Short mmCIF file of C-alpha atoms in Angstrom, two decimals:
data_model
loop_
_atom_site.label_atom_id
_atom_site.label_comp_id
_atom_site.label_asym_id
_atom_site.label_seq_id
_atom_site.Cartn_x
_atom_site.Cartn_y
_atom_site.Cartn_z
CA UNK S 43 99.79 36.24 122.33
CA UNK S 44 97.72 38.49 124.37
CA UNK S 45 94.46 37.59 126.24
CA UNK S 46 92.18 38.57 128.80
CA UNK S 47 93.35 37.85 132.09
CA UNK S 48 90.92 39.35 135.11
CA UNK S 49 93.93 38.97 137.66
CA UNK S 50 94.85 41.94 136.18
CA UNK S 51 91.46 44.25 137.58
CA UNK S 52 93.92 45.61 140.34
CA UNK S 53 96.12 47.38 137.94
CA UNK S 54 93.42 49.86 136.61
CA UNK S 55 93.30 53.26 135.45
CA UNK S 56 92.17 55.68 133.45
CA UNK S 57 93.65 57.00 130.14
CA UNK S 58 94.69 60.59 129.99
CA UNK S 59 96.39 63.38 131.35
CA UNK S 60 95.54 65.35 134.46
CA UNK S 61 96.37 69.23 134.21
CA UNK S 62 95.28 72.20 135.66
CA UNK S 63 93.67 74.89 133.65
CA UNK S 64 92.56 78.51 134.87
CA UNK S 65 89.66 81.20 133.73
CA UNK S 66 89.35 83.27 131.39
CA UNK S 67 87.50 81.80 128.49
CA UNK S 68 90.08 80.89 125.94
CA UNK S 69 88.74 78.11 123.28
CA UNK S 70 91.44 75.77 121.35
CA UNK S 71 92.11 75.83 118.21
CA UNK S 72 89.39 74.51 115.81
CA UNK S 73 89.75 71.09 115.55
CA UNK S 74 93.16 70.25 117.50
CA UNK S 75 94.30 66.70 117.75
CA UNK S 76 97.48 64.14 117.11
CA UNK S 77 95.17 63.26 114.16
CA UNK S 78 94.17 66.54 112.46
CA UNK S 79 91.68 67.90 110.75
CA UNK S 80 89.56 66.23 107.83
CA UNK S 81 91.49 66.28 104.40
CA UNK S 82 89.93 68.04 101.94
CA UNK S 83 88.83 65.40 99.72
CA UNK S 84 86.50 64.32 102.19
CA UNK S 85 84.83 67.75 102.97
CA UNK S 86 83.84 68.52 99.12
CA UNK S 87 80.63 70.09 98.88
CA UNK S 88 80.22 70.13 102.43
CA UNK S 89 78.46 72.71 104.54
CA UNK S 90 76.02 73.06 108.08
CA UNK S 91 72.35 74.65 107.75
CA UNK S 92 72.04 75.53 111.27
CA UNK S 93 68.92 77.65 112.90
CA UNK S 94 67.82 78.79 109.49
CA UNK S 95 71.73 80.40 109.01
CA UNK S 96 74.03 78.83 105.99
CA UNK S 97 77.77 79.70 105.16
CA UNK S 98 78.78 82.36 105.11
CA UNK S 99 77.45 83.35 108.49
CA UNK S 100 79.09 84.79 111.46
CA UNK S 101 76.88 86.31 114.65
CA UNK S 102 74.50 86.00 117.20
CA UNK S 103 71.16 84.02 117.01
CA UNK S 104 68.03 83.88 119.57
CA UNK S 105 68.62 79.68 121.91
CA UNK S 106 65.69 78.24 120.92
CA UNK S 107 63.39 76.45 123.70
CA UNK S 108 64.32 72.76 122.69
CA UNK S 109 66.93 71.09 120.62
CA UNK S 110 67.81 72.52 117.46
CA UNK S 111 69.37 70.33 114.52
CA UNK S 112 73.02 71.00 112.74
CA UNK S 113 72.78 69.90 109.59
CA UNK S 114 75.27 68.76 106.90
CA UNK S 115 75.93 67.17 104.09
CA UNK S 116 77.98 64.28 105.21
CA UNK S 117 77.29 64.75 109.29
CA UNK S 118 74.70 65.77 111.66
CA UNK S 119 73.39 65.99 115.24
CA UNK S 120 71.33 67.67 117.88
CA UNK S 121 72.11 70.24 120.62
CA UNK S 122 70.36 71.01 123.77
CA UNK S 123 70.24 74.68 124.21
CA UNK S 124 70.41 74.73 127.74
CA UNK S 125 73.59 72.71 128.29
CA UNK S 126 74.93 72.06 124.73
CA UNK S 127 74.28 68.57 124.88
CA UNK S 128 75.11 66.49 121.70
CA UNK S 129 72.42 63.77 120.62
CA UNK S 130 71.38 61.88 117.53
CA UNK S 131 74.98 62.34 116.07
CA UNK S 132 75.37 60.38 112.93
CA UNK S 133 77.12 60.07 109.33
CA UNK S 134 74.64 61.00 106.50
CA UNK S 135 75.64 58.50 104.15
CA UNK S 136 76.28 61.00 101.31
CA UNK S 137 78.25 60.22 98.31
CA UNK S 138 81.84 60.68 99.09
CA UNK S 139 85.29 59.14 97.68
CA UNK S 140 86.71 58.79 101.86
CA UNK S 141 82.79 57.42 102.48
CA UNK S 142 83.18 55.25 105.64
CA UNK S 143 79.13 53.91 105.22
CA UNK S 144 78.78 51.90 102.46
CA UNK S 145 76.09 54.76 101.30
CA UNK S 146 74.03 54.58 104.69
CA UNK S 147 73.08 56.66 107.24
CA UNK S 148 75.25 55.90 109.63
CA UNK S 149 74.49 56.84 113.09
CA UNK S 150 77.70 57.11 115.55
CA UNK S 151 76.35 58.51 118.96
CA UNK S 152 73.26 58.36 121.26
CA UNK S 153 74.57 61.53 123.63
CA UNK S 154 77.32 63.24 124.88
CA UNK S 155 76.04 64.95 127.53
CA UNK S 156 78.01 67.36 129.91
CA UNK S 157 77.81 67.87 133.51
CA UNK S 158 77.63 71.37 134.74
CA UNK S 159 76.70 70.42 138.50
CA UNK S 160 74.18 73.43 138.35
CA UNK S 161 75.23 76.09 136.08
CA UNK S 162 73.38 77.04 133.03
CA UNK S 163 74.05 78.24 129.76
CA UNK S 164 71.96 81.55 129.19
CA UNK S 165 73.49 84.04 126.43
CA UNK S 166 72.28 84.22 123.12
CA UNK S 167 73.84 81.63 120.67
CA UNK S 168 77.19 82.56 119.02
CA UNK S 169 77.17 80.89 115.98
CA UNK S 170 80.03 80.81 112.67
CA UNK S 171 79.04 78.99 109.39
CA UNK S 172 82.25 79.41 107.48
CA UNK S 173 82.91 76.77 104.70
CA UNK S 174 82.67 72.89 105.76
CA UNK S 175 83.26 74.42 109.10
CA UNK S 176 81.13 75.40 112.14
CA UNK S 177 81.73 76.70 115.57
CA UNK S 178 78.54 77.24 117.98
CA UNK S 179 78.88 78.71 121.36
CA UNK S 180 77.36 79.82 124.69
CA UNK S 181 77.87 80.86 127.93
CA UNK S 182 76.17 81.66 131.18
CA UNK S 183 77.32 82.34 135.06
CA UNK S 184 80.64 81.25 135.60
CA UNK S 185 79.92 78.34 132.25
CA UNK S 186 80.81 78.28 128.82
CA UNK S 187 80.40 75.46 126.08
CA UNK S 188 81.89 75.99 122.32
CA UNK S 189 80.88 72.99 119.84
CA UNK S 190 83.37 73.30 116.68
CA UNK S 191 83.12 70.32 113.57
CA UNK S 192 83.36 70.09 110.34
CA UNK S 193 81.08 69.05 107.51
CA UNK S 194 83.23 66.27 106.06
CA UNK S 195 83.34 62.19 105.62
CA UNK S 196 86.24 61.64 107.31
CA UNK S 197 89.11 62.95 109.25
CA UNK S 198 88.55 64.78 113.01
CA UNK S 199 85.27 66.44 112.51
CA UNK S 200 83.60 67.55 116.04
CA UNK S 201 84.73 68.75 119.37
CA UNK S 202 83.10 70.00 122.80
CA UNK S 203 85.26 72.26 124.24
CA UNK S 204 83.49 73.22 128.46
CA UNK S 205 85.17 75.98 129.99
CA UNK S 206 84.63 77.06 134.16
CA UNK S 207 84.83 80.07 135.99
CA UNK S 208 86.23 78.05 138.95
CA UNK S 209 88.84 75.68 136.65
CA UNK S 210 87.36 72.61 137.59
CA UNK S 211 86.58 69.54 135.22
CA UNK S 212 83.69 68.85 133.26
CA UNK S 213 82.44 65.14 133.79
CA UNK S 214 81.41 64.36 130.06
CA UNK S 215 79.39 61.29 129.28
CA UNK S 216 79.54 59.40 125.76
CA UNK S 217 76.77 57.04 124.85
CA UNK S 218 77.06 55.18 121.65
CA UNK S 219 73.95 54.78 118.95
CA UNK S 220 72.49 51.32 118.88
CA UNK S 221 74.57 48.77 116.44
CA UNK S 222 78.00 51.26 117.38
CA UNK S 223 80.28 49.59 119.86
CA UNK S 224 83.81 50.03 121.59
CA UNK S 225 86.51 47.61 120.65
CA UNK S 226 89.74 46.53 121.41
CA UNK S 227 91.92 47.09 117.88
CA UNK S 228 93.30 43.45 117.06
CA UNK S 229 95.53 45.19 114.48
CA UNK S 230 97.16 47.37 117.30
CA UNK S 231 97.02 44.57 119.51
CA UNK S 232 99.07 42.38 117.01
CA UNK S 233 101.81 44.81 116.75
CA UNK S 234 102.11 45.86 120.67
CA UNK S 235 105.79 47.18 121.33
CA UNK S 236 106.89 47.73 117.55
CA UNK S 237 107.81 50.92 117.18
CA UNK S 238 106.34 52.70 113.43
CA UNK S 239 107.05 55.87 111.58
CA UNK S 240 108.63 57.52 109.16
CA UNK S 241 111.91 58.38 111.30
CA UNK S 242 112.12 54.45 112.55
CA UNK S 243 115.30 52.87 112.07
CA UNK S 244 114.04 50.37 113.62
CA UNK S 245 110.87 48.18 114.97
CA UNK S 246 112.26 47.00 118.02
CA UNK S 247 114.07 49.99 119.06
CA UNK S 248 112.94 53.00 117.32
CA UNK S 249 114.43 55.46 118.51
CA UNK S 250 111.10 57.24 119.78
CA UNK S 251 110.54 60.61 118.30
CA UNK S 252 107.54 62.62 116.68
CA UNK S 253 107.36 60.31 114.18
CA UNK S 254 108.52 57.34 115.40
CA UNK S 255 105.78 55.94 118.02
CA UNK S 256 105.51 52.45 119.69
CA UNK S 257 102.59 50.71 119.14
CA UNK S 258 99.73 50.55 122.12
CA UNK S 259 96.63 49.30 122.86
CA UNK S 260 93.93 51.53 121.18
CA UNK S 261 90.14 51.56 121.48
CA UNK S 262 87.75 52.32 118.25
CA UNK S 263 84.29 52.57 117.85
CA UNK S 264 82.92 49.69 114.96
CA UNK S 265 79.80 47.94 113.60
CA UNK S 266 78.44 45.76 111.53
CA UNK S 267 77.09 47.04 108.54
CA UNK S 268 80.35 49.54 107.74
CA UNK S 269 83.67 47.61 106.53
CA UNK S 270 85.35 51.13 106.22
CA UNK S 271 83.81 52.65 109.02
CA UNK S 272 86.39 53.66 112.45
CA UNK S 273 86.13 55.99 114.77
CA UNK S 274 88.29 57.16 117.79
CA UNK S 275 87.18 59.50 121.40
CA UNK S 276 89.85 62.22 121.09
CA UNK S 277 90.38 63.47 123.98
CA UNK S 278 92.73 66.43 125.04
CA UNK S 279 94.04 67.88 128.15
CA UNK S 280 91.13 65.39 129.55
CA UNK S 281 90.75 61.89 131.40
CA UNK S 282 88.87 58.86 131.18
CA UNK S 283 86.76 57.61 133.89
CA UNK S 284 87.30 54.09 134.78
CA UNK S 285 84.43 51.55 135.25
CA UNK S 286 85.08 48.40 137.02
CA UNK S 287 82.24 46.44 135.96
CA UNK S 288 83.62 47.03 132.41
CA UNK S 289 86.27 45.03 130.32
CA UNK S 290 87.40 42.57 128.84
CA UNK S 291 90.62 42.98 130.63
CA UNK S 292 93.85 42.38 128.36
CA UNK S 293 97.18 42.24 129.22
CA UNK S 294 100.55 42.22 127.86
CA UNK S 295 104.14 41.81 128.88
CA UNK S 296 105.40 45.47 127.77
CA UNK S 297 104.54 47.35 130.41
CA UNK S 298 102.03 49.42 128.15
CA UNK S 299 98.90 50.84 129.66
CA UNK S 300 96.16 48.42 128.87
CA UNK S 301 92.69 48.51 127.53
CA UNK S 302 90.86 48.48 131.32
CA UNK S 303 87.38 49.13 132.74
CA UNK S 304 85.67 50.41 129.24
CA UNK S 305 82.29 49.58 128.41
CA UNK S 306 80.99 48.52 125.00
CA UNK S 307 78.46 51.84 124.57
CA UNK S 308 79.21 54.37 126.87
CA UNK S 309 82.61 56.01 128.32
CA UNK S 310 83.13 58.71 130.92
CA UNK S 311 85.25 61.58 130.66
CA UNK S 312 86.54 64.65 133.04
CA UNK S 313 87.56 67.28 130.81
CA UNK S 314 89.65 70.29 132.04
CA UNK S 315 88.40 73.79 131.88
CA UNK S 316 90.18 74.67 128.54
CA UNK S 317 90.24 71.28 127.28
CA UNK S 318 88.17 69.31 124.78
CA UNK S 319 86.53 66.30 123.72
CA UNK S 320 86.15 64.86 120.46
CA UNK S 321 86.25 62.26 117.63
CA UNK S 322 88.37 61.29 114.39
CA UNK S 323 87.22 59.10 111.96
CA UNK S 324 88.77 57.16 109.02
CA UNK S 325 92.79 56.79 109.07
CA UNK S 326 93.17 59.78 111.54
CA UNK S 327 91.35 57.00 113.95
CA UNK S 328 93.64 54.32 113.71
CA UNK S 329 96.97 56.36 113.25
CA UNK S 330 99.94 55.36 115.75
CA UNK S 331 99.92 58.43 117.12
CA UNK S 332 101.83 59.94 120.24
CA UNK S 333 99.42 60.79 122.40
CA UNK S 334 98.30 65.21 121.95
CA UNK S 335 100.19 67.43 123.31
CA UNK S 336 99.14 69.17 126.94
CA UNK S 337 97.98 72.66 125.41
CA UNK S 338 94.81 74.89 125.48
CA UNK S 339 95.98 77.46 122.90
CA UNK S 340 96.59 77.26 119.15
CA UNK S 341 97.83 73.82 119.39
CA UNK S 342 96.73 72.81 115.81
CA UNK S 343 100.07 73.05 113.64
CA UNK S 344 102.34 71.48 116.35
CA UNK S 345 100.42 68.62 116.38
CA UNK S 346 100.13 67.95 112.17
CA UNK S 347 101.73 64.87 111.42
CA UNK S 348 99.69 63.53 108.51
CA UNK S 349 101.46 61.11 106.41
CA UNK S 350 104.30 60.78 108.48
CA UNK S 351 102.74 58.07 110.95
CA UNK S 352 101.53 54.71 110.34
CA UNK S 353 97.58 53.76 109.94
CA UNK S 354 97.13 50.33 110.99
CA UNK S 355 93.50 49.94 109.94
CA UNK S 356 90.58 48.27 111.49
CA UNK S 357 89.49 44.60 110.98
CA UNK S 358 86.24 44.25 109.16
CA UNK S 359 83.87 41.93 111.01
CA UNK S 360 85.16 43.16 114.54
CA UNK S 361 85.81 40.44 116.21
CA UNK S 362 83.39 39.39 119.19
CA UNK S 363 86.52 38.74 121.28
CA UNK S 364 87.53 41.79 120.79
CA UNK S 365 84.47 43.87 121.63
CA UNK S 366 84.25 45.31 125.09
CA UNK S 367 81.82 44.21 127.56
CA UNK S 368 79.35 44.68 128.82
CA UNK S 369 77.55 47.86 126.77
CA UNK S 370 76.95 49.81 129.78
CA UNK S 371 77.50 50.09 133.47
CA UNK S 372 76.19 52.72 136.43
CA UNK S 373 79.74 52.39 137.88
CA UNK S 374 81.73 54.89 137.44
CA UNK S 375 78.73 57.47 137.14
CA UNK S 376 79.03 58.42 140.87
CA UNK S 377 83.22 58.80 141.04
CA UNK S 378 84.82 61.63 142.50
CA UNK S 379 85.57 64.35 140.22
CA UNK S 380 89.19 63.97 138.61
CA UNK S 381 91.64 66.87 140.18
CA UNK S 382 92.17 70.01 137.65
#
């Protein structure tokens, strides 16, 4: 059995990987992760209406002065011209057989709002409507931003991708919408050290492999109105920024890194120049997973595993034990820049 223990607050870190990353601009593949892109099932009829422009659309458009809505069937959110700021980000609710909201509009995040310690974005908008898909970008003096997503209901659906002329990281804040929260999987936590997969021979041994991967502690986004609803940060070539003031610590005798200093609503991330930030949804969020590959460059089809990896779910009330605490915190704000 596994429980909070705060003797434990010593032993912090952050999740991730450091790595360094150098100019020029060079985007990742659309939608990268350990836990792909959206199956199709869940993107039917789906499509952005962005700045007046529908699929098929692929050029340049005018930034407008404010924030300018992408809308979709199944998703949609805000951006800030000026630094590509995400806000308002939320499932539609529209009729879908993979529907994680019970029919309602669903929303997911408050902000994610990027750092760019001065620099602006000034260019003209680069914008592709192609399919369920969209990819929206900008740049300015030594900056660039790409947003890439897809109109769908479930699967990995949106990205932010900062890139810098001087390789440095990109401090990334996440703020969840009110009624979302962060939460400590109990159906991860129940199975801590098995090991699950299609190429297991067995539970306590493995052996490890692509698709064989010992169970960890994982963190999902829940609520209370949404038995299907899950959602996973995806992070890549990026690290999380611990907050001390945050927990509930756990701990376990496996010597697995441990769910540590994460707030309820909000989590901090440094993101490399070349790396991105994200979210899955649906099975893709609660997949046992090895964690994505270090890459910056056409990483998608090394990292497709679909259906060869276990999906342990999410309970349905979240349990209050389980939900991290408190929502937010200023700690952590104010930390030194992670290393490239």
């Amino acid at each position: 059995m596994y429980l909070p223990n705060p003797r434990h607050r010593a032993a912090r870190r952050a999740a991730g990987v450091l790595v360094a990353l150098t100019f020029p601009l060079v985007g990742l593949s659309a939608l990268t992760s350990p836990a792909h892109a959206a199956s199709s099932a869940g993107c039917e009829g789906g499509g952005f209406t962005v700045l007046g422009h529908v699929p098929d659309f692929s050029g340049t458009v005018p930034a407008p002065a404010g924030r300018f809505l992408v809308q979709g069937r199944y998703t949609q959110f805000e951006v800030d011209p000026t630094d590509f700021a995400v806000y308002n980000q939320a499932f539609t609710g529209a009729a879908n057989p993979l529907d994680q909201t019970g029919g309602r509009f669903t929303p997911i995040y408050a902000s994610k709002i990027p750092d760019h310690r001065g620099l602006s974005l000034t260019s003209p908008i680069s914008l592709s409507l192609s399919g369920t898909d969209i990819e929206i970008s900008r740049t300015g003096p030594g900056v660039s931003m790409k947003l890439s997503g897809k109109d769908c209901a479930n699967g990995g659906i949106f990205q932010m991708e900062p890139q810098r002329a001087d390789g440095t990281r990109t401090r990334i804040v996440h703020r969840l919408a009110e009624g979302a929260f962060y939460y400590d999987n109990p159906n991860f936590r129940a199975r801590l050290g098995q090991f699950l997969g299609a190429d297991c021979t067995s539970v306590q041994t493995g052996p490890p492999s692509k698709f064989c991967v010992r169970v960890t502690p994982r963190v999902n986004i829940g609520n209370d109105v949404s038995p299907r609803f899950a959602v996973r940060d995806s992070a890549q070539v990026a690290t999380r920024v611990p907050q001390r003031e945050c927990g509930p610590d756990f701990t376990n005798d496996l010597g697995l890194s441990e769910t540590k200093d994460h707030c309820g609503g909000m989590s901090i991330w440094d993101v490399a120049s070349g790396g991105r930030l994200g979210m899955v949804t649906g099975g893709d969020a609660t997949e046992v997973a090895n964690p994505p590959t270090v890459c910056t460059h056409q990483c998608q089809a090394q990292n497709q595993v679909r259906g060869r990896l276990a999906v342990l779910g999410s309970p349905f009330p979240v349990p209050a034990t389980s939900q991290l605490t408190p929502r937010t915190s200023l700690d952590g704000l104010l930390a030194p820049l992670s290393s490239p």
